[in-house]
Tab-separated table of C-alpha atoms and ligand atoms in Angstrom:
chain	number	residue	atom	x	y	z
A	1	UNK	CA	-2.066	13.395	-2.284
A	2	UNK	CA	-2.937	11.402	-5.726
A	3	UNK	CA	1.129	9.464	-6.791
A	4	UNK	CA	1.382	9.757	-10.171
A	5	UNK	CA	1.305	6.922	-12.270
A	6	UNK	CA	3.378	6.688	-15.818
A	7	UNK	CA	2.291	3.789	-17.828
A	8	UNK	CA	4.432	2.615	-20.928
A	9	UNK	CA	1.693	0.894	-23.772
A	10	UNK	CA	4.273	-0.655	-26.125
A	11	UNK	CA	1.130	-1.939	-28.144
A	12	UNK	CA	2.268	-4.446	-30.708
A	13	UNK	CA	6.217	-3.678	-30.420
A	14	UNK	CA	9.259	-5.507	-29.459
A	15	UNK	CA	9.509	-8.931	-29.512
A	16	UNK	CA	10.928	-11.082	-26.357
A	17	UNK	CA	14.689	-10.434	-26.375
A	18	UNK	CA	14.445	-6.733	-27.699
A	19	UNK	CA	11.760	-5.878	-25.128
A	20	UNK	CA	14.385	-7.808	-22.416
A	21	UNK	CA	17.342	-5.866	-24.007
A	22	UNK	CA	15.149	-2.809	-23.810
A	23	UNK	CA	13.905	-2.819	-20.027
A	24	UNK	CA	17.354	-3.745	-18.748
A	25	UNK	CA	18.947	-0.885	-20.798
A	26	UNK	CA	16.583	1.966	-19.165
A	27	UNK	CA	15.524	0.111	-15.878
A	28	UNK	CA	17.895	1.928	-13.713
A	29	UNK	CA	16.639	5.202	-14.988
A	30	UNK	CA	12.993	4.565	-14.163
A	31	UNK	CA	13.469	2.779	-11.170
A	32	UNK	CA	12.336	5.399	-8.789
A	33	UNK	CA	9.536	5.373	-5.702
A	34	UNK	CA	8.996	9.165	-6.374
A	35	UNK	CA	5.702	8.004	-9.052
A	36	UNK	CA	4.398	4.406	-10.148
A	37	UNK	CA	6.115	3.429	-13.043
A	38	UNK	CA	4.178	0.512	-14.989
A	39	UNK	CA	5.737	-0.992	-18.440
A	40	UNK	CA	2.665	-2.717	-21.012
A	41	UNK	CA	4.547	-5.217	-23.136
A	42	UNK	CA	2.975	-7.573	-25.469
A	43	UNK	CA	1.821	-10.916	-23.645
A	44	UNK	CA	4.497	-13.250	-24.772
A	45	UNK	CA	7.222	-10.826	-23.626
A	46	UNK	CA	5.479	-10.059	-20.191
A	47	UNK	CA	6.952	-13.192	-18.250
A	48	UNK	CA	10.955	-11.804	-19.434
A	49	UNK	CA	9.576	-8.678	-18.436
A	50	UNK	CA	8.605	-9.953	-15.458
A	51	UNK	CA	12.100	-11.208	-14.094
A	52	UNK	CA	14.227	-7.865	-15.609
A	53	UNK	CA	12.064	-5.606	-13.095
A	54	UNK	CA	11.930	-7.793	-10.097
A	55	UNK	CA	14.346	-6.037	-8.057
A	56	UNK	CA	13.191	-2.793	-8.629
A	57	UNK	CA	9.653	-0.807	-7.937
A	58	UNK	CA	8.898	-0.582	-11.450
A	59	UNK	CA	5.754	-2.813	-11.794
A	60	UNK	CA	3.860	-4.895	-14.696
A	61	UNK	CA	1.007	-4.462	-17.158
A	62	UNK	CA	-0.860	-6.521	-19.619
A	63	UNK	CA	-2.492	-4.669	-22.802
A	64	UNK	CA	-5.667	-7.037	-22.095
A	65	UNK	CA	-7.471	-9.641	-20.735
A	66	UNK	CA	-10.504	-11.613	-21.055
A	67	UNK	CA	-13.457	-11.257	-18.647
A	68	UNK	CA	-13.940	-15.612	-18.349
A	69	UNK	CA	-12.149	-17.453	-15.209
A	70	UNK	CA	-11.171	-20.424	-17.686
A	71	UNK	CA	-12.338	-22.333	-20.104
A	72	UNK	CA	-12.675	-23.106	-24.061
A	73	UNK	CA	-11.677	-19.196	-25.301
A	74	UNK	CA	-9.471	-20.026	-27.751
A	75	UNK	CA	-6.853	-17.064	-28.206
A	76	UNK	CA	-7.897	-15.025	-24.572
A	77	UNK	CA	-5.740	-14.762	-21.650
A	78	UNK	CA	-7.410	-14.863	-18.661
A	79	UNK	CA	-6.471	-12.728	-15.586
A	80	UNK	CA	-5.159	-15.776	-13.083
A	81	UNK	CA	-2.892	-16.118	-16.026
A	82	UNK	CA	-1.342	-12.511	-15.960
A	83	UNK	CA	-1.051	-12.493	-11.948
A	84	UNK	CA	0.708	-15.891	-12.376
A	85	UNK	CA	3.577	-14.113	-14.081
A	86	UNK	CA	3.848	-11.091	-12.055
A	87	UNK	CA	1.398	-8.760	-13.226
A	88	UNK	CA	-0.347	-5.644	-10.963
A	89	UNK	CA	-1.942	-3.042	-13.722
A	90	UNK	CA	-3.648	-4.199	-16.738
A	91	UNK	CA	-5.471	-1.149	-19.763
A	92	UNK	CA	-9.173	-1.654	-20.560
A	93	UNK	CA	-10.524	-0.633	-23.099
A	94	UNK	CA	-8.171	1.521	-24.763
A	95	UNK	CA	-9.304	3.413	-28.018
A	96	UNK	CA	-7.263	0.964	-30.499
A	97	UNK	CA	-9.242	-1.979	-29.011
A	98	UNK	CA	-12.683	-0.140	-28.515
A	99	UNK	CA	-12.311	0.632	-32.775
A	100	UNK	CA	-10.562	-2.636	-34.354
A	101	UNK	CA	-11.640	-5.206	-31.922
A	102	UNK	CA	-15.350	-4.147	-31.075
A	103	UNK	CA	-14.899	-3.859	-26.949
A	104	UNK	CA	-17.644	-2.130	-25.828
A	105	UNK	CA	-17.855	-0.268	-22.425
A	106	UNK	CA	-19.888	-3.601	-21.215
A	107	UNK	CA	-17.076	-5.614	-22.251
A	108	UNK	CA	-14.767	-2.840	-20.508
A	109	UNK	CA	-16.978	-3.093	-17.524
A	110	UNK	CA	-16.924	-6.927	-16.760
A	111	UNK	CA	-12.923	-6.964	-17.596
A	112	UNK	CA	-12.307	-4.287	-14.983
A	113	UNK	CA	-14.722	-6.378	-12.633
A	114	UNK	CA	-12.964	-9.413	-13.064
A	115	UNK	CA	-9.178	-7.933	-12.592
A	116	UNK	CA	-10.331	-6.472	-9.699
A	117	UNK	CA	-11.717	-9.638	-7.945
A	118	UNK	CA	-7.961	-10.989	-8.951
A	119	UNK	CA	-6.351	-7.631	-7.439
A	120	UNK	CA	-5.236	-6.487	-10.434
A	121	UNK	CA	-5.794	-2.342	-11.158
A	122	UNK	CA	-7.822	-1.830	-14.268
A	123	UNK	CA	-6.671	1.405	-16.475
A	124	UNK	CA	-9.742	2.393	-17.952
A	125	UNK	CA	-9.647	4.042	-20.739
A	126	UNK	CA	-12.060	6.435	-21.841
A	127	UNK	CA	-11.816	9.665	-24.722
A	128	UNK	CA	-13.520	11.193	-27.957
A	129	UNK	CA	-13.189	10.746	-31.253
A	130	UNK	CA	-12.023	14.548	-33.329
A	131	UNK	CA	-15.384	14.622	-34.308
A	132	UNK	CA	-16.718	14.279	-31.429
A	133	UNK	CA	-14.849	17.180	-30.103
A	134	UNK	CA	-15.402	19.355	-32.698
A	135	UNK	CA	-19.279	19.150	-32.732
A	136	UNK	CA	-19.002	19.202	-28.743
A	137	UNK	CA	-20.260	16.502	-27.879
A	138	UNK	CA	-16.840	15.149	-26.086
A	139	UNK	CA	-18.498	15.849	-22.187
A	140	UNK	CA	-21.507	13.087	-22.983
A	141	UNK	CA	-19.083	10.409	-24.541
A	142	UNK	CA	-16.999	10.265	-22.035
A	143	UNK	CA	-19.661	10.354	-19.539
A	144	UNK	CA	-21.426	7.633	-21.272
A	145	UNK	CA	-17.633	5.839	-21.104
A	146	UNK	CA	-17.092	6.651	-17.542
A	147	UNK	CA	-20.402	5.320	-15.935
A	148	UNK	CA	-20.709	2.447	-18.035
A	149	UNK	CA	-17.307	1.241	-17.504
A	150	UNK	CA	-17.312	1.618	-14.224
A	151	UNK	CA	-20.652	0.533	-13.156
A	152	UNK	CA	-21.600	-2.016	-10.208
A	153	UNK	CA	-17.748	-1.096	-9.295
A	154	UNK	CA	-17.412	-0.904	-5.266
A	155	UNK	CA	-16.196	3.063	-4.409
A	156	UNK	CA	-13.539	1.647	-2.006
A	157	UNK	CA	-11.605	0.111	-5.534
A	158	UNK	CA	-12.483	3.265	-7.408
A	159	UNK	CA	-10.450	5.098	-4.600
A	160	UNK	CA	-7.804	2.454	-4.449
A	161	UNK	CA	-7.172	0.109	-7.320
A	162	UNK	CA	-9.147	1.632	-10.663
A	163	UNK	CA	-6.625	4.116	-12.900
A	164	UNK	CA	-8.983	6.114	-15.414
A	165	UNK	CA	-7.048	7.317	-18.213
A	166	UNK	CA	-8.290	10.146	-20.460
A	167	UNK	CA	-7.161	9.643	-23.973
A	168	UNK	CA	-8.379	11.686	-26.824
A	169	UNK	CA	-8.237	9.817	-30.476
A	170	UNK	CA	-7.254	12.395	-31.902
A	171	UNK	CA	-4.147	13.057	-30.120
A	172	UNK	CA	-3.544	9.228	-30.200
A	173	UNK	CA	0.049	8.631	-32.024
A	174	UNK	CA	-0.759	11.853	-33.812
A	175	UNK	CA	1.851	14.179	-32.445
A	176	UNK	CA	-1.007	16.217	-31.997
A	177	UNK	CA	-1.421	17.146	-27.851
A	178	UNK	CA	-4.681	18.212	-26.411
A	179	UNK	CA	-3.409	21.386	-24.376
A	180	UNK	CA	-2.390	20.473	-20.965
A	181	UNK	CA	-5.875	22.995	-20.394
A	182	UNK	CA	-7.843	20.649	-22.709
A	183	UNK	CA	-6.530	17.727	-21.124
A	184	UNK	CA	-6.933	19.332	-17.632
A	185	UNK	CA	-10.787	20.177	-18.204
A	186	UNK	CA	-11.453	16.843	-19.034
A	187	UNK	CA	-9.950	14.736	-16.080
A	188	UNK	CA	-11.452	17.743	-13.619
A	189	UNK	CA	-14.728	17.044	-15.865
A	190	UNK	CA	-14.023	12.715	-14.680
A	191	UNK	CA	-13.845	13.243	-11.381
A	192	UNK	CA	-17.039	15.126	-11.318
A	193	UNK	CA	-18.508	12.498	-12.996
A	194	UNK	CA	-17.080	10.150	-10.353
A	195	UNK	CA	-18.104	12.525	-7.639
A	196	UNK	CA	-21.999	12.322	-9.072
A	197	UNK	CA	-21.512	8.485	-8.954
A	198	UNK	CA	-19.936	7.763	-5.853
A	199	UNK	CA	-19.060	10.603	-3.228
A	200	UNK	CA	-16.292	13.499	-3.580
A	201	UNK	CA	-13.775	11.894	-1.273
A	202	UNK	CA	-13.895	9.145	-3.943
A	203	UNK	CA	-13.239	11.584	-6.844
A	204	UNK	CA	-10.511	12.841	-4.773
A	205	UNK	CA	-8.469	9.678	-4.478
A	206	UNK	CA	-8.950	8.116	-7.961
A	207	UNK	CA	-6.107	8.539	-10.335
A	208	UNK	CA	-6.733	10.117	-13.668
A	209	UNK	CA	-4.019	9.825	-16.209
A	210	UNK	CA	-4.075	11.607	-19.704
A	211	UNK	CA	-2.386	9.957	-22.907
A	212	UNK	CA	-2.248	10.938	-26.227
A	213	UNK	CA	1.150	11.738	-27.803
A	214	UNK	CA	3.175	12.385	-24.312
A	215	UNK	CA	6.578	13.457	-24.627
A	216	UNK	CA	9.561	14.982	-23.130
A	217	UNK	CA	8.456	17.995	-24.266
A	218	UNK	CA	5.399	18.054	-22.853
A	219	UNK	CA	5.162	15.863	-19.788
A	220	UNK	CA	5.956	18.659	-17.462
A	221	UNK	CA	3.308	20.445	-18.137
A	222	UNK	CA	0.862	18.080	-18.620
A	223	UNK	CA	1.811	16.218	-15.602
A	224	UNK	CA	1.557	19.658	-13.098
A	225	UNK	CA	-1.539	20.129	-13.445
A	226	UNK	CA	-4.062	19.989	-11.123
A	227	UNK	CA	-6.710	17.112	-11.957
A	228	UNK	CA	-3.522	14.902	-14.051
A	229	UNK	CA	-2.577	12.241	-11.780
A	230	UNK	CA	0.019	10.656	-14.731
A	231	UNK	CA	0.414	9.865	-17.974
A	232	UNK	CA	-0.474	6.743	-20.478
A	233	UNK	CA	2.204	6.848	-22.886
A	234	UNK	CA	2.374	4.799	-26.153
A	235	UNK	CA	5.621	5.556	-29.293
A	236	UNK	CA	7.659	8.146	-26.521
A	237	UNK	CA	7.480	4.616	-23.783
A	238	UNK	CA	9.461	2.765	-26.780
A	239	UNK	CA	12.687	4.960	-26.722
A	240	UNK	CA	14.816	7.057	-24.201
A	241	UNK	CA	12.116	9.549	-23.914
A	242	UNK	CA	9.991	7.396	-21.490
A	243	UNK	CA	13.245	7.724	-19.094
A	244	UNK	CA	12.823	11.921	-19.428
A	245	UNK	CA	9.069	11.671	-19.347
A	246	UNK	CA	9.572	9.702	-16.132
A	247	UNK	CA	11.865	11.711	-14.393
A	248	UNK	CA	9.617	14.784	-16.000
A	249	UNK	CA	9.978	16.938	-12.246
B	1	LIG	P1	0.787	7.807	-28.071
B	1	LIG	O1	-0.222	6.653	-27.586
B	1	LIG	O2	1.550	8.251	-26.856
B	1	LIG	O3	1.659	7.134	-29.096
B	1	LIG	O4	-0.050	8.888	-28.633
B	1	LIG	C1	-0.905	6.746	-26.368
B	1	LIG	C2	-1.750	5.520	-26.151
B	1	LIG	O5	-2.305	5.005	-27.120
B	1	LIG	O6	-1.886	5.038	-25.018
């Protein structure tokens, strides 16, 4: 049996004491052992973050790092420096970064790499653009997205530590939801393509999330179905909402 996993991407919201104010204000809420709850702040709030959550089992992400150890990178953070302040889970690649800051799946590929030496999950994530959907072509990109991003990776950290998370564009702080079918047929599609990579048993354990405008309204559904292992949520983690979409069942 896959646990869920809910991530929270605040993105570029809330500075330090508002993103303190808001984790102790819901904490008790999402505190729960039932599925892995993981909260993305910014990097200068993850450290506050850090010490509101550490008596519970709700556990710490980073929005990015940088693939280098150390060194003259002026502006990167590398991953020593998010484990140093408490972090387990960290999002690769995510759509916004992939289109405004030129990470490729390469660059994907060596930052899941290097969190992983660290012990640190990667959340790779990996969708189509609405045109790509609409002239079909949705299966090959995310193929392409998959295998690069995940190649060289050992199957045993596939199984264990990587989080794949399926996130369309278009449905990207949209309000617009693939189906929880179109969102289904895609993650079933991932773990075939992790199956033709690796083995079944390995598509069986890894965890597929789906984002893309997840709400109260829809986590339910979205989150029973079969080949969802959780959901990557980015405006409903900001509010309330992430304590319903949490405590979806
Ligand atoms: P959204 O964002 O929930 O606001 O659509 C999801 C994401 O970007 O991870």
């Amino acid at each position: 049996m896959r646990k869920k996993i809910i991530a929270g991407n605040w993105k570029m919201n809330y500075c330090v004491n508002k993103a303190e104010d808001f984790v102790e204000e819901i904490k008790d809420r999402i505190n729960t052992d039932e599925v892995d709850v993981v909260l993305c702040p910014n990097f200068v709030s993850l450290d506050r973050v850090s010490e509101a959550i550490y008596d519970t089992n709700i556990k710490l992400g980073a929005q990015n790092v940088y693939f280098e150890d150390k060194g003259a990178y002026t502006g990167e953070t590398s991953v020593d420096m998010l484990a140093a302040v408490g972090v387990k889970y960290c999002i690769v690649g995510h759509s916004e970064r992939r289109q405004y800051f030129a990470e490729t799946n390469e660059i994907v590929n060596k930052k899941a790499k290097k969190l992983l030496e660290k012990d640190v999950s990667p959340i790779v994530c990996v969708g189509e653009t609405l045109e790509e959907r609409e002239s079909s072509k949705m299966f090959d990109v995310v193929k392409e997205q998959v295998e690069k991003s995940l190649d060289g990776i050992d199957k045993d950290m596939i199984a264990k530590k990587v989080v794949i998370a399926y996130e369309p564009i278009w449905a990207i702080g949209t309000g617009k939801t693939a189906s929880a079918e179109q969102a289904n047929e895609m993650c079933k599609y991932i773990r075939k393509v992790v199956s033709d990579m690796y083995d079944e048993k390995t598509a069986e354990l890894v965890r597929i999330q789906y984002g893309g405008s997840v709400k109260p309204n829809n986590a339910k559904e979205i989150l029973n179905m079969s080949d969802i292992d959780g959901a990557l949520v980015g405006g409903a983690s900001l509010t309330n909402d992430f304590v319903a979409i949490v405590n979806y069942d």
